[in-house]
Coordinates of C-alpha atoms and ligand atoms in Angstrom, one line a residue:
X1 CA 0.0 0.0 0.0
X2 CA 1.0 3.6 -0.5
X3 CA 3.5 5.3 1.8
X4 CA 4.8 2.1 3.4
X5 CA 8.2 0.6 3.4
X6 CA 8.7 -3.1 2.6
X7 CA 8.4 -5.6 5.6
X8 CA 11.8 -6.4 7.2
X9 CA 12.9 -10.1 6.9
X10 CA 12.1 -11.1 10.5
X11 CA 8.5 -10.2 10.0
X12 CA 8.2 -11.1 6.4
X13 CA 5.2 -13.3 7.4
X14 CA 3.1 -10.2 8.3
X15 CA 0.3 -9.2 5.9
X16 CA 1.8 -6.2 4.0
X17 CA -1.6 -4.8 3.1
X18 CA -2.7 -4.6 6.7
X19 CA 0.2 -2.7 8.2
X20 CA 2.1 0.6 8.0
X21 CA 5.9 0.0 8.2
X22 CA 7.4 3.1 9.9
X23 CA 10.8 1.5 10.4
X24 CA 12.3 -2.0 10.7
X25 CA 11.4 -2.0 14.5
X26 CA 8.1 0.0 14.3
X27 CA 5.1 -1.4 12.3
X28 CA 1.5 -0.6 13.0
X29 CA -1.9 -2.0 12.0
X30 CA -3.9 0.1 9.5
X31 CA -7.0 1.5 11.0
X32 CA -9.1 0.1 8.2
X33 CA -7.6 -3.4 8.7
X34 CA -8.8 -4.1 12.3
X35 CA -12.0 -5.6 11.0
X36 CA -14.9 -6.5 13.3
X37 CA -13.8 -9.8 15.0
X38 CA -12.5 -9.4 18.5
X39 CA -9.0 -10.8 18.1
X40 CA -6.2 -9.2 16.1
X41 CA -4.6 -11.8 13.8
X42 CA -0.9 -12.2 14.4
X43 CA -0.1 -11.3 10.8
X44 CA -1.7 -7.9 11.4
X45 CA -0.4 -7.2 14.9
X46 CA 1.9 -4.2 15.4
X47 CA 5.6 -4.5 16.2
X48 CA 7.7 -2.4 18.5
X49 CA 11.3 -3.3 19.3
X50 CA 13.6 -1.2 21.5
X51 CA 16.5 -3.5 20.6
X52 CA 17.0 -6.0 17.7
X53 CA 15.3 -9.3 18.6
X54 CA 17.6 -12.3 19.6
X55 CA 18.8 -14.7 17.0
X56 CA 16.1 -17.1 15.5
X57 CA 18.1 -20.0 17.1
X58 CA 16.3 -19.3 20.4
X59 CA 13.0 -20.6 19.0
X60 CA 14.6 -23.7 17.5
X61 CA 14.1 -25.5 20.8
X62 CA 11.5 -23.4 22.6
X63 CA 11.1 -25.8 25.6
X64 CA 14.8 -25.4 26.4
X65 CA 14.6 -21.6 26.9
X66 CA 15.3 -20.8 30.6
X67 CA 14.0 -18.0 32.8
X68 CA 15.7 -17.1 36.1
X69 CA 13.1 -16.5 38.9
X70 CA 14.5 -14.3 41.7
X71 CA 13.1 -12.6 44.8
X72 CA 11.2 -15.7 45.8
X73 CA 12.0 -18.0 48.8
X74 CA 13.7 -20.7 46.6
X75 CA 15.1 -18.8 43.6
X76 CA 16.0 -21.0 40.6
X77 CA 16.1 -21.2 36.8
X78 CA 13.1 -22.8 35.1
X79 CA 12.9 -24.0 31.5
X80 CA 9.7 -23.5 29.4
X81 CA 9.3 -27.3 29.6
X82 CA 9.2 -27.1 33.4
X83 CA 6.8 -24.1 33.3
X84 CA 4.5 -26.0 31.1
X85 CA 4.2 -28.7 33.8
X86 CA 3.4 -26.1 36.5
X87 CA 0.1 -24.7 35.3
X88 CA -2.0 -23.5 32.4
X89 CA -4.2 -20.5 31.9
X90 CA -5.4 -18.5 28.8
X91 CA -6.4 -14.8 28.7
X92 CA -7.3 -12.2 26.2
X93 CA -5.5 -8.9 26.6
X94 CA -5.1 -5.6 24.8
X95 CA -1.4 -5.1 24.0
X96 CA -0.9 -1.4 23.3
X97 CA 2.3 0.6 22.9
X98 CA 2.6 3.4 25.5
X99 CA 3.0 5.8 22.5
X100 CA -0.1 4.7 20.6
X101 CA -1.8 7.8 19.3
X102 CA 1.4 9.9 19.5
X103 CA 0.8 10.9 15.9
X104 CA -2.1 13.1 17.0
X105 CA 0.0 15.3 19.4
X106 CA 0.3 18.6 17.7
X107 CA 3.6 19.1 19.5
X108 CA 5.1 16.3 17.4
X109 CA 7.0 14.5 20.2
X110 CA 10.0 12.4 19.1
X111 CA 9.2 8.7 18.7
X112 CA 7.0 6.9 16.2
X113 CA 4.0 8.9 15.2
X114 CA 1.6 6.0 15.8
X115 CA -2.1 6.6 14.9
X116 CA -4.4 3.9 16.3
X117 CA -2.6 0.8 15.2
X118 CA 0.1 0.2 17.8
X119 CA -2.4 -2.0 19.6
X120 CA -4.2 -5.3 19.2
X121 CA -6.3 -7.7 21.2
X122 CA -4.4 -11.0 21.7
X123 CA -5.1 -14.3 23.3
X124 CA -2.2 -15.5 25.5
X125 CA -1.6 -18.9 26.9
X126 CA 0.9 -19.8 29.7
X127 CA 1.3 -20.2 33.4
X128 CA 0.1 -17.5 35.9
X129 CA 3.1 -15.8 37.6
X130 CA 1.4 -16.3 41.0
X131 CA 1.6 -20.1 40.6
X132 CA 5.2 -20.0 39.7
X133 CA 6.0 -17.8 42.7
X134 CA 4.0 -20.1 45.0
X135 CA 5.8 -23.2 43.7
X136 CA 9.1 -21.5 44.6
X137 CA 8.0 -20.8 48.2
X138 CA 6.3 -17.5 47.6
X139 CA 7.5 -13.9 47.1
X140 CA 10.3 -13.0 49.5
X141 CA 9.5 -10.3 52.1
X142 CA 9.7 -6.6 51.3
X143 CA 9.4 -7.0 47.6
X144 CA 7.3 -4.1 46.1
X145 CA 8.0 -4.7 42.4
X146 CA 7.9 -7.3 39.8
X147 CA 10.9 -6.8 37.4
X148 CA 11.2 -8.5 34.0
X149 CA 14.3 -8.6 31.8
X150 CA 14.4 -9.1 28.1
X151 CA 16.7 -11.7 26.6
X152 CA 18.3 -9.6 23.8
X153 CA 22.0 -9.7 23.2
X154 CA 23.2 -6.3 24.3
X155 CA 25.3 -4.1 21.9
X156 CA 28.9 -4.2 23.0
X157 CA 30.9 -1.3 24.3
X158 CA 27.9 0.3 26.1
X159 CA 26.9 0.3 29.7
X160 CA 24.2 -2.5 29.8
X161 CA 22.0 -0.3 32.1
X162 CA 21.5 2.2 29.3
X163 CA 20.2 -0.3 26.8
X164 CA 18.7 -3.3 28.5
X165 CA 15.0 -3.8 28.3
X166 CA 14.1 -4.2 31.9
X167 CA 10.9 -2.9 33.5
X168 CA 9.4 -3.0 37.0
X169 CA 5.7 -2.9 37.7
X170 CA 4.1 -2.8 41.2
X171 CA 4.0 -6.3 42.7
X172 CA 0.2 -6.2 42.8
X173 CA 0.3 -6.5 39.0
X174 CA 1.4 -10.2 39.4
X175 CA -2.2 -11.1 40.3
X176 CA -3.1 -11.5 36.7
X177 CA 0.4 -11.7 35.1
X178 CA 1.5 -14.7 33.1
X179 CA 4.6 -16.3 31.6
X180 CA 3.2 -17.0 28.1
X181 CA 4.4 -19.3 25.4
X182 CA 1.4 -19.2 23.0
X183 CA -0.2 -16.3 21.3
X184 CA -3.5 -16.5 19.3
X185 CA -3.3 -20.3 19.5
X186 CA 0.3 -20.8 18.2
X187 CA 3.7 -20.7 19.7
X188 CA 4.6 -17.0 20.2
X189 CA 6.6 -15.8 17.1
X190 CA 10.1 -14.6 17.9
X191 CA 9.1 -11.1 16.8
X192 CA 6.4 -11.0 19.5
X193 CA 8.6 -12.4 22.3
X194 CA 8.8 -16.2 21.8
X195 CA 9.8 -18.6 23.3
X196 CA 8.5 -16.9 26.5
X197 CA 6.9 -13.5 27.2
X198 CA 5.9 -11.8 30.4
X199 CA 2.3 -10.6 30.1
X200 CA 1.1 -7.9 32.5
X201 CA -2.6 -7.4 31.7
X202 CA -3.8 -3.8 31.8
X203 CA -0.3 -2.3 31.5
X204 CA 1.1 -0.7 28.4
X205 CA 3.2 -2.6 25.8
X206 CA 6.6 -1.8 27.2
X207 CA 5.8 -3.6 30.5
X208 CA 5.2 -6.9 28.6
X209 CA 8.8 -8.2 28.3
X210 CA 9.6 -10.3 25.3
X211 CA 12.0 -13.3 25.3
X212 CA 12.0 -12.9 29.1
X213 CA 15.2 -14.3 30.7
X214 CA 14.7 -13.1 34.3
X215 CA 11.7 -12.4 36.4
X216 CA 12.6 -10.9 39.8
X217 CA 10.6 -9.7 42.7
X218 CA 12.5 -6.7 43.9
X219 CA 12.4 -4.1 46.7
X220 CA 13.1 -1.2 44.3
X221 CA 12.4 -0.4 40.7
X222 CA 15.2 -1.3 38.3
X223 CA 17.7 1.4 37.6
X224 CA 17.8 0.5 33.9
X225 CA 17.5 3.6 31.8
X226 CA 14.3 2.5 30.1
X227 CA 12.7 2.5 33.5
X228 CA 14.4 5.5 35.2
X229 CA 14.3 8.0 32.4
X230 CA 12.4 6.3 29.6
X231 CA 8.6 6.0 29.5
X232 CA 8.0 8.8 32.0
X233 CA 5.2 11.4 31.9
X234 CA 7.4 14.5 31.6
X235 CA 6.0 18.0 31.2
X236 CA 5.9 19.2 27.5
X237 CA 9.4 20.1 26.4
X238 CA 11.0 18.4 29.4
X239 CA 13.1 15.2 29.8
X240 CA 12.2 12.0 31.6
X241 CA 13.5 11.5 35.2
X242 CA 12.7 9.1 38.0
X243 CA 10.6 11.7 39.9
X244 CA 7.9 11.7 37.2
X245 CA 5.1 9.1 36.9
X246 CA 6.1 6.0 34.9
X247 CA 3.9 4.9 32.0
X248 CA 2.3 1.8 33.3
X249 CA -1.5 1.3 33.7
X250 CA -3.7 1.9 30.6
X251 CA -6.9 3.8 30.9
X252 CA -10.2 3.7 29.1
X253 CA -10.0 4.3 25.4
X254 CA -11.9 3.6 22.1
X255 CA -11.8 4.5 18.5
X256 CA -13.8 4.0 15.3
X257 CA -12.4 1.6 12.7
X258 CA -15.0 2.1 9.9
X259 CA -16.6 2.8 7.6
X260 CA -14.2 5.1 5.8
X261 CA -11.0 4.5 7.8
X262 CA -9.1 3.9 4.6
X263 CA -9.6 6.8 2.3
X264 CA -12.4 8.6 4.1
X265 CA -15.2 8.1 1.6
X266 CA -18.4 6.3 2.6
X267 CA -21.6 5.5 0.6
X268 CA -24.3 7.8 1.9
X269 CA -27.3 6.0 3.6
X270 CA -27.4 3.3 6.2
X271 CA -24.0 2.5 7.7
X272 CA -22.6 0.4 10.6
X273 CA -20.2 2.6 12.5
X274 CA -17.9 0.2 14.3
X275 CA -14.7 0.2 16.4
X276 CA -13.0 -1.1 19.6
X277 CA -13.2 0.0 23.2
X278 CA -11.3 -1.2 26.3
X279 CA -10.9 -0.2 29.9
X280 CA -7.2 -0.9 30.6
X281 CA -7.2 -2.1 34.2
X282 CA -11.0 -2.2 34.3
X283 CA -13.4 -3.7 31.8
X284 CA -15.3 -1.4 29.4
X285 CA -18.9 -0.9 30.2
X286 CA -20.3 1.5 27.7
X287 CA -19.6 3.2 24.4
X288 CA -21.3 6.3 22.9
X289 CA -20.9 7.3 19.2
X290 CA -21.2 10.8 17.8
X291 CA -21.8 11.5 14.1
X292 CA -21.2 15.3 14.5
X293 CA -17.8 15.6 16.2
X294 CA -19.2 15.3 19.7
X295 CA -22.3 17.5 19.8
X296 CA -24.7 14.7 20.2
X297 CA -24.0 11.2 21.4
X298 CA -25.8 7.9 20.8
X299 CA -25.5 4.7 22.7
X300 CA -23.6 2.0 20.7
X301 CA -24.1 -1.7 21.0
X302 CA -21.4 -4.2 21.9
X303 CA -20.8 -6.9 19.3
X304 CA -19.4 -10.4 19.8
X305 CA -18.0 -12.2 22.8
X306 CA -16.8 -10.6 26.0
X307 CA -13.3 -12.0 26.5
X308 CA -12.8 -10.5 29.9
X309 CA -11.8 -7.2 31.5
X310 CA -8.4 -7.0 29.8
X311 CA -9.7 -7.6 26.3
X312 CA -11.3 -5.0 24.0
X313 CA -14.9 -5.1 22.8
X314 CA -16.1 -4.3 19.4
X315 CA -19.0 -1.9 19.2
X316 CA -21.5 -0.7 16.5
X317 CA -24.0 2.0 15.9
X318 CA -26.4 1.7 13.0
X319 CA -26.9 5.1 11.5
X320 CA -28.1 7.1 8.5
X321 CA -25.3 9.2 7.0
X322 CA -26.6 11.8 4.6
X323 CA -24.3 13.0 1.8
X324 CA -21.7 15.4 3.1
X325 CA -18.8 15.6 5.6
X326 CA -19.1 13.9 9.0
X327 CA -16.8 13.7 12.0
X328 CA -17.4 10.2 13.7
X329 CA -16.2 10.0 17.3
X330 CA -16.5 7.4 20.1
X331 CA -16.3 7.8 23.8
X332 CA -16.0 4.8 26.2
X333 CA -16.7 4.4 29.9
X334 CA -15.1 1.7 32.1
X335 CA -16.7 -0.3 34.8
X336 CA -15.2 2.0 37.5
X337 CA -17.1 4.9 35.8
X338 CA -14.1 6.6 34.2
X339 CA -15.1 8.3 30.9
X340 CA -12.7 8.7 28.0
X341 CA -11.6 12.3 28.0
X342 CA -12.1 14.8 25.1
X343 CA -8.5 16.0 25.3
X344 CA -5.1 14.3 25.6
X345 CA -2.9 14.9 28.7
X346 CA 0.1 16.8 27.2
X347 CA 3.5 15.2 27.9
X348 CA 6.9 15.3 26.2
X349 CA 6.9 11.7 25.1
X350 CA 3.5 11.6 23.5
X351 CA 2.3 8.8 25.8
X352 CA -1.1 7.6 26.9
X353 CA -3.2 9.4 24.3
X354 CA -6.8 8.5 25.0
X355 CA -8.5 11.7 23.6
X356 CA -11.7 11.0 21.8
X357 CA -11.4 14.2 19.8
X358 CA -7.9 13.2 18.6
X359 CA -9.2 9.8 17.5
X360 CA -12.3 11.1 15.7
X361 CA -12.6 9.9 12.1
X362 CA -13.4 12.4 9.3
X363 CA -15.4 10.9 6.5
X364 CA -17.3 12.2 3.4
X365 CA -20.5 10.4 2.5
X366 CA -21.5 10.5 -1.2
Ligands
LIG401 N1 10.5 -6.6 25.3 C1 11.8 -6.7 24.9 N2 12.5 -7.8 25.4 N3 12.4 -5.9 24.0 C2 11.7 -4.8 23.5 O1 12.2 -4.0 22.8 N4 9.6 -3.6 23.5 C3 8.4 -3.3 24.3 C4 7.6 -4.5 24.6 N5 8.4 -5.5 25.2 C5 10.3 -4.6 23.9 C6 9.8 -5.6 24.8 C7 7.5 -2.2 23.7 S1 7.8 -0.6 23.9 C8 6.2 -2.6 23.2 S2 5.1 -1.5 22.7 C9 5.8 -4.1 23.0 O2 6.9 -4.9 23.5 C10 5.5 -4.4 21.6 O3 5.2 -5.7 21.5 P1 5.0 -6.4 20.0 O4 4.8 -7.8 20.3 O5 3.7 -5.8 19.4 O6 6.1 -6.0 19.1 MO1 5.8 0.5 23.5 O7 5.1 0.9 25.1

């Protein structure tokens, strides 16, 4: 499709017509490609890598991959083979980059100008972190964080702390966290973190560590740069530092995926305005759709199965669109009563954009 670079070799299996290739490490799903089924097919799912992925040899014998579990009573290394014997659970979760929607910030923050497509709803299968910790005697006393470390080979000649992908989340996030080996019913592709990925439901993409090689319960947050200075909510024009809030929990958000997401033209008359809505940490409970840029709102209907509080839901509004220009917007409410805001919260990194106004879709009916 127009304006897109060719797919890099390690994700040559992606569907080129469904994605926008920003760079070899940043690829997003086209708004018009999300479709109306609840799950995002792996060939359409976005890619974001902070470092080049490990060599493909790590998925040659997936069961042999080892993760070190620390900060428990009996710390040890466990292979994927052993993890598979310890428990099994499946959950659907929205995986969304912290910077999804950055492209709508008028301040043009540095980083990929994602529109809506650095997100997808994915089915993960693996063992709950809780069960692994319990099997190793439980979390050691005084541990306030759960820290995951990526298994990439680090570039030589640099201080590892400045490049390593290592993130801490509050230990409470372990309640629903998982060490996953399957995604959408197949072994996790290397590009998405196979052989083993840490899944932290309700938390932004960066907290979901791919090819996880270490999972530690820690007293303090990691001092890796990606945690201490990266992914911080800094004031516009400012720089990230450890005193600022970290980008972690997602909040309620929705957007419209059609009709008219590709090209902006729609046949006038009866249309089915559809999109996705999710609550982040909470489930989504309600979606309203506006056909006039937010002046009047109409209750939308949820479509398809409810895959739990961490999944997104598809919604639809049947409407008559007369010939002319229209601004289609959606506004979601989560089960805790939080309403998707009209405006984004400005920040230097362009993170956490949930603004319904920014995500409105301009179409022309003819
Ligand atoms: N992990 C690792 N190991 N490495 C890297 O680089 N990145 C992040 C996550 N994880 C990384 C990891 C990010 S940042 C994101 S979004 C995600 O991942 C994505 O995913 P995919 O699968 O889609 O690619 Mo932003 O917040």
